[in-house]
């Protein structure tokens, strides 16, 4: 038995080495971002290479490890730059997009799953068709509606409306698929006991659909938190920039502040990582259950 197990381990060794190499290739750029953020410098070179470098000088230049580790870039980006204001804008927009998106997607998904009404099939198909076009195709009409007609340029409400509109079709389809997996017998039993449709939705359906709601919330939050093109187009006041838009100005044509850029990128990534860790127990079941039925 032990000889057979040792033989299996040896046979799997090339696969493990292959995976290790690709893991290193994947995390290598991320290690550079972390290194530059903690180096306290604003350039990409973390080591001085002499005119006639040795092998170890070259090796030192490609290893992502700073000469000194300091938090100065993080302190400066939060105090000397308006990055805290941009983070606040992103938090407000992403949080409101999550709340509005989850509310509209859950109610719409439940209606499409349980009720039969004129236009139901056309509505679902329109949501599906809207996902087949690139998001930038909607940029001009959205700009005309939000900025030209409604006058909501450089405002939180304008971005919240746009992000919610973009996120809802995918969320409705996923939630509708999940609601289809919940037995109708539960609702019929609750209805016999005197529960109203609203009580059934709040106290029976939503608790059972926690995995799908968690995925919907995460998708809506990431739509509002990470998006760049729409925010850069709609926001023309510096105080109203979101964090992704603000990061652009650290490495523009007149500025090469790579240390601030790396530190800001890490700060922006932290809320998404924490949200993933908090919702990870719901993610697999929510994505798979919502994907198998349409």
Short mmCIF file of C-alpha atoms in Angstrom, two decimals:
data_model
loop_
_atom_site.label_atom_id
_atom_site.label_comp_id
_atom_site.label_asym_id
_atom_site.label_seq_id
_atom_site.Cartn_x
_atom_site.Cartn_y
_atom_site.Cartn_z
CA UNK A 1 0.00 0.00 0.00
CA UNK A 2 2.77 2.42 0.98
CA UNK A 3 4.74 1.56 -2.20
CA UNK A 4 1.64 2.23 -4.31
CA UNK A 5 1.06 5.56 -2.57
CA UNK A 6 4.70 6.58 -3.05
CA UNK A 7 4.43 5.67 -6.75
CA UNK A 8 1.31 7.85 -7.08
CA UNK A 9 3.05 10.76 -5.39
CA UNK A 10 6.02 10.48 -7.75
CA UNK A 11 3.75 10.32 -10.79
CA UNK A 12 1.95 13.49 -9.64
CA UNK A 13 5.17 15.40 -9.00
CA UNK A 14 5.32 17.00 -12.52
CA UNK A 15 1.73 18.19 -12.11
CA UNK A 16 2.55 19.75 -8.75
CA UNK A 17 5.65 21.47 -10.16
CA UNK A 18 3.61 22.77 -13.10
CA UNK A 19 0.99 24.19 -10.71
CA UNK A 20 3.63 25.75 -8.46
CA UNK A 21 5.25 27.50 -11.44
CA UNK A 22 1.94 28.95 -12.59
CA UNK A 23 1.03 30.04 -9.06
CA UNK A 24 4.34 31.93 -8.87
CA UNK A 25 3.72 33.52 -12.28
CA UNK A 26 0.25 34.55 -11.12
CA UNK A 27 1.24 36.15 -7.83
CA UNK A 28 4.51 37.69 -9.08
CA UNK A 29 2.88 40.94 -10.35
CA UNK A 30 0.90 41.19 -7.11
CA UNK A 31 4.10 40.85 -5.08
CA UNK A 32 5.56 43.78 -7.06
CA UNK A 33 2.54 45.92 -6.20
CA UNK A 34 2.94 45.09 -2.52
CA UNK A 35 6.68 45.71 -2.69
CA UNK A 36 6.33 49.12 -4.32
CA UNK A 37 3.63 50.10 -1.86
CA UNK A 38 5.83 49.28 1.15
CA UNK A 39 9.09 50.61 -0.37
CA UNK A 40 8.33 54.24 0.46
CA UNK A 41 9.47 55.27 -3.04
CA UNK A 42 7.58 56.54 -6.09
CA UNK A 43 9.50 54.69 -8.80
CA UNK A 44 9.38 51.10 -10.03
CA UNK A 45 13.07 50.32 -9.39
CA UNK A 46 13.50 48.99 -5.87
CA UNK A 47 17.24 48.25 -6.20
CA UNK A 48 20.13 50.23 -7.67
CA UNK A 49 21.88 48.17 -10.35
CA UNK A 50 25.58 49.11 -10.81
CA UNK A 51 26.98 49.78 -14.33
CA UNK A 52 28.66 46.37 -14.34
CA UNK A 53 26.14 44.22 -12.46
CA UNK A 54 26.87 40.76 -11.20
CA UNK A 55 24.43 37.87 -11.25
CA UNK A 56 23.31 38.67 -7.70
CA UNK A 57 22.78 42.34 -8.59
CA UNK A 58 20.49 41.30 -11.44
CA UNK A 59 18.75 38.76 -9.22
CA UNK A 60 18.20 41.38 -6.54
CA UNK A 61 16.62 43.72 -9.09
CA UNK A 62 13.93 41.18 -10.09
CA UNK A 63 13.09 39.88 -6.62
CA UNK A 64 10.08 41.81 -5.29
CA UNK A 65 11.33 42.76 -1.86
CA UNK A 66 11.91 46.40 -0.76
CA UNK A 67 15.21 47.59 0.73
CA UNK A 68 13.26 49.11 3.63
CA UNK A 69 9.67 48.44 4.66
CA UNK A 70 7.67 51.53 5.52
CA UNK A 71 4.03 52.64 5.71
CA UNK A 72 4.82 56.12 4.38
CA UNK A 73 3.06 55.61 1.03
CA UNK A 74 -0.13 54.49 2.79
CA UNK A 75 0.00 57.47 5.20
CA UNK A 76 0.67 59.97 2.42
CA UNK A 77 -1.99 58.65 0.08
CA UNK A 78 -4.59 58.97 2.85
CA UNK A 79 -3.48 62.33 4.27
CA UNK A 80 -1.62 64.30 1.56
CA UNK A 81 -3.89 63.20 -1.29
CA UNK A 82 -7.72 63.37 -1.55
CA UNK A 83 -7.84 59.58 -1.64
CA UNK A 84 -9.98 59.31 1.52
CA UNK A 85 -12.65 61.43 -0.17
CA UNK A 86 -12.52 59.22 -3.26
CA UNK A 87 -12.86 56.11 -1.08
CA UNK A 88 -15.90 57.67 0.59
CA UNK A 89 -17.46 58.30 -2.83
CA UNK A 90 -16.82 54.69 -3.85
CA UNK A 91 -18.23 53.37 -0.58
CA UNK A 92 -21.43 55.40 -0.89
CA UNK A 93 -21.95 54.52 -4.55
CA UNK A 94 -21.13 50.81 -4.12
CA UNK A 95 -23.19 50.49 -0.91
CA UNK A 96 -26.25 52.17 -2.41
CA UNK A 97 -25.87 50.13 -5.61
CA UNK A 98 -25.83 46.96 -3.51
CA UNK A 99 -28.94 47.89 -1.51
CA UNK A 100 -30.97 49.07 -4.52
CA UNK A 101 -29.71 46.27 -6.76
CA UNK A 102 -30.48 43.49 -4.26
CA UNK A 103 -33.94 44.91 -3.51
CA UNK A 104 -34.95 45.22 -7.18
CA UNK A 105 -33.30 41.94 -8.26
CA UNK A 106 -34.89 39.84 -5.49
CA UNK A 107 -38.39 41.18 -6.06
CA UNK A 108 -38.10 40.97 -9.87
CA UNK A 109 -36.53 37.50 -9.76
CA UNK A 110 -39.29 36.22 -7.45
CA UNK A 111 -41.99 37.68 -9.71
CA UNK A 112 -40.46 36.09 -12.82
CA UNK A 113 -40.14 32.77 -11.01
CA UNK A 114 -43.59 32.50 -9.41
CA UNK A 115 -46.07 34.55 -11.41
CA UNK A 116 -47.34 34.30 -14.97
CA UNK A 117 -48.17 37.67 -16.51
CA UNK A 118 -48.16 39.28 -19.99
CA UNK A 119 -44.66 40.24 -21.07
CA UNK A 120 -42.92 37.82 -18.69
CA UNK A 121 -41.06 35.96 -21.43
CA UNK A 122 -40.24 39.17 -23.31
CA UNK A 123 -38.91 40.71 -20.10
CA UNK A 124 -36.61 37.79 -19.38
CA UNK A 125 -35.37 37.75 -22.96
CA UNK A 126 -34.69 41.49 -22.87
CA UNK A 127 -32.55 41.01 -19.73
CA UNK A 128 -30.68 38.19 -21.49
CA UNK A 129 -30.13 40.16 -24.70
CA UNK A 130 -28.82 43.16 -22.76
CA UNK A 131 -25.98 40.98 -21.46
CA UNK A 132 -24.82 40.15 -24.99
CA UNK A 133 -23.61 43.67 -25.76
CA UNK A 134 -20.46 45.26 -24.32
CA UNK A 135 -21.05 47.76 -21.54
CA UNK A 136 -19.29 50.56 -23.40
CA UNK A 137 -22.01 50.38 -26.08
CA UNK A 138 -24.44 51.83 -23.55
CA UNK A 139 -22.09 54.62 -22.52
CA UNK A 140 -23.39 57.30 -24.92
CA UNK A 141 -27.14 56.73 -24.36
CA UNK A 142 -26.59 56.53 -20.59
CA UNK A 143 -24.59 59.78 -20.68
CA UNK A 144 -27.35 61.53 -22.64
CA UNK A 145 -30.03 60.31 -20.21
CA UNK A 146 -28.18 60.77 -16.92
CA UNK A 147 -26.18 63.93 -17.66
CA UNK A 148 -28.10 65.59 -20.50
CA UNK A 149 -31.69 64.94 -19.52
CA UNK A 150 -31.60 64.36 -15.75
CA UNK A 151 -28.65 66.65 -14.93
CA UNK A 152 -27.07 64.06 -12.62
CA UNK A 153 -23.47 64.32 -13.84
CA UNK A 154 -20.79 64.29 -11.11
CA UNK A 155 -23.30 63.05 -8.53
CA UNK A 156 -23.69 59.91 -6.45
CA UNK A 157 -27.28 59.39 -7.62
CA UNK A 158 -26.29 59.35 -11.29
CA UNK A 159 -23.66 56.64 -10.80
CA UNK A 160 -25.97 54.62 -8.54
CA UNK A 161 -28.69 54.63 -11.22
CA UNK A 162 -26.24 53.55 -13.92
CA UNK A 163 -24.57 50.78 -11.89
CA UNK A 164 -27.91 49.43 -10.70
CA UNK A 165 -29.16 49.34 -14.28
CA UNK A 166 -26.05 47.47 -15.40
CA UNK A 167 -26.14 44.93 -12.55
CA UNK A 168 -29.84 44.08 -12.44
CA UNK A 169 -30.20 41.84 -15.59
CA UNK A 170 -27.54 39.34 -14.44
CA UNK A 171 -28.82 39.38 -10.85
CA UNK A 172 -32.44 38.82 -11.90
CA UNK A 173 -31.51 35.83 -14.03
CA UNK A 174 -29.45 34.27 -11.27
CA UNK A 175 -32.05 34.85 -8.56
CA UNK A 176 -34.86 33.63 -10.78
CA UNK A 177 -32.98 30.38 -11.30
CA UNK A 178 -32.46 29.99 -7.55
CA UNK A 179 -36.08 30.76 -6.69
CA UNK A 180 -37.13 28.03 -9.16
CA UNK A 181 -35.33 25.47 -6.96
CA UNK A 182 -37.39 26.34 -3.85
CA UNK A 183 -40.43 23.99 -3.63
CA UNK A 184 -43.84 25.57 -4.09
CA UNK A 185 -45.19 23.34 -1.30
CA UNK A 186 -43.55 25.60 1.29
CA UNK A 187 -45.45 28.62 0.03
CA UNK A 188 -48.73 26.71 -0.23
CA UNK A 189 -48.35 25.51 3.37
CA UNK A 190 -47.66 29.06 4.55
CA UNK A 191 -50.64 30.34 2.56
CA UNK A 192 -52.92 27.77 4.23
CA UNK A 193 -51.66 29.03 7.61
CA UNK A 194 -52.77 32.54 6.66
CA UNK A 195 -49.49 34.12 5.54
CA UNK A 196 -49.71 36.95 3.03
CA UNK A 197 -47.55 36.98 -0.15
CA UNK A 198 -45.32 39.62 1.44
CA UNK A 199 -44.81 37.54 4.59
CA UNK A 200 -44.05 34.46 2.51
CA UNK A 201 -41.42 36.38 0.52
CA UNK A 202 -39.74 37.96 3.57
CA UNK A 203 -39.90 35.11 6.08
CA UNK A 204 -39.69 31.97 3.90
CA UNK A 205 -38.25 32.68 0.46
CA UNK A 206 -35.52 35.19 1.31
CA UNK A 207 -34.00 33.13 4.19
CA UNK A 208 -33.87 30.08 1.90
CA UNK A 209 -32.29 32.13 -0.88
CA UNK A 210 -29.41 33.52 1.23
CA UNK A 211 -26.67 32.04 -1.02
CA UNK A 212 -28.11 33.63 -4.16
CA UNK A 213 -28.76 36.92 -2.38
CA UNK A 214 -25.16 36.92 -1.11
CA UNK A 215 -23.83 36.43 -4.66
CA UNK A 216 -26.13 39.18 -5.90
CA UNK A 217 -24.92 41.54 -3.20
CA UNK A 218 -21.28 40.77 -3.98
CA UNK A 219 -21.76 41.27 -7.71
CA UNK A 220 -23.62 44.56 -7.18
CA UNK A 221 -20.97 45.82 -4.76
CA UNK A 222 -18.12 44.96 -7.11
CA UNK A 223 -19.94 46.64 -10.01
CA UNK A 224 -20.02 49.91 -8.09
CA UNK A 225 -16.63 49.56 -6.37
CA UNK A 226 -14.32 48.56 -9.23
CA UNK A 227 -15.87 50.21 -12.28
CA UNK A 228 -13.70 52.82 -14.03
CA UNK A 229 -14.89 53.80 -17.54
CA UNK A 230 -18.39 54.99 -16.63
CA UNK A 231 -17.19 56.79 -13.51
CA UNK A 232 -14.41 58.53 -15.44
CA UNK A 233 -16.94 59.65 -18.07
CA UNK A 234 -19.67 60.84 -15.72
CA UNK A 235 -17.52 62.46 -13.00
CA UNK A 236 -15.75 65.67 -14.04
CA UNK A 237 -15.24 67.17 -10.56
CA UNK A 238 -12.18 66.02 -8.61
CA UNK A 239 -14.03 65.92 -5.29
CA UNK A 240 -16.56 63.47 -6.78
CA UNK A 241 -14.07 60.99 -8.25
CA UNK A 242 -14.37 57.39 -7.17
CA UNK A 243 -11.27 55.50 -6.02
CA UNK A 244 -10.52 53.78 -9.39
CA UNK A 245 -10.80 57.14 -11.18
CA UNK A 246 -8.59 58.85 -8.60
CA UNK A 247 -5.89 56.20 -8.92
CA UNK A 248 -5.46 57.17 -12.57
CA UNK A 249 -4.04 60.58 -11.65
CA UNK A 250 -1.17 59.10 -9.65
CA UNK A 251 0.42 57.79 -12.88
CA UNK A 252 -0.66 60.27 -15.55
CA UNK A 253 1.32 62.23 -18.11
CA UNK A 254 2.70 64.71 -15.54
CA UNK A 255 2.94 62.39 -12.52
CA UNK A 256 4.64 59.05 -11.90
CA UNK A 257 3.75 58.34 -8.27
CA UNK A 258 3.86 54.55 -8.44
CA UNK A 259 4.16 54.22 -4.66
CA UNK A 260 0.87 56.06 -4.12
CA UNK A 261 -0.72 54.07 -6.94
CA UNK A 262 0.33 50.72 -5.43
CA UNK A 263 -0.71 51.73 -1.90
CA UNK A 264 -4.07 52.98 -3.14
CA UNK A 265 -4.62 49.78 -5.13
CA UNK A 266 -4.07 47.68 -2.01
CA UNK A 267 -6.44 49.85 0.02
CA UNK A 268 -9.10 49.57 -2.68
CA UNK A 269 -8.74 45.77 -2.79
CA UNK A 270 -9.20 45.27 0.97
CA UNK A 271 -13.04 45.73 1.14
CA UNK A 272 -13.59 43.28 -1.74
CA UNK A 273 -11.32 40.68 -0.12
CA UNK A 274 -13.10 41.05 3.23
CA UNK A 275 -16.49 40.75 1.52
CA UNK A 276 -15.33 37.58 -0.27
CA UNK A 277 -14.16 36.07 3.02
CA UNK A 278 -17.42 37.01 4.75
CA UNK A 279 -19.63 35.59 1.97
CA UNK A 280 -17.51 32.67 0.82
CA UNK A 281 -19.71 30.03 2.48
CA UNK A 282 -22.60 31.18 0.26
CA UNK A 283 -20.73 31.73 -3.01
CA UNK A 284 -20.40 28.18 -4.37
CA UNK A 285 -23.96 27.09 -3.65
CA UNK A 286 -25.36 30.43 -4.81
CA UNK A 287 -23.56 30.45 -8.14
CA UNK A 288 -24.17 26.78 -8.97
CA UNK A 289 -27.85 26.69 -7.95
CA UNK A 290 -28.61 29.91 -9.82
CA UNK A 291 -26.83 28.70 -12.94
CA UNK A 292 -28.51 25.34 -13.51
CA UNK A 293 -32.08 26.50 -14.02
CA UNK A 294 -33.38 29.29 -16.18
#
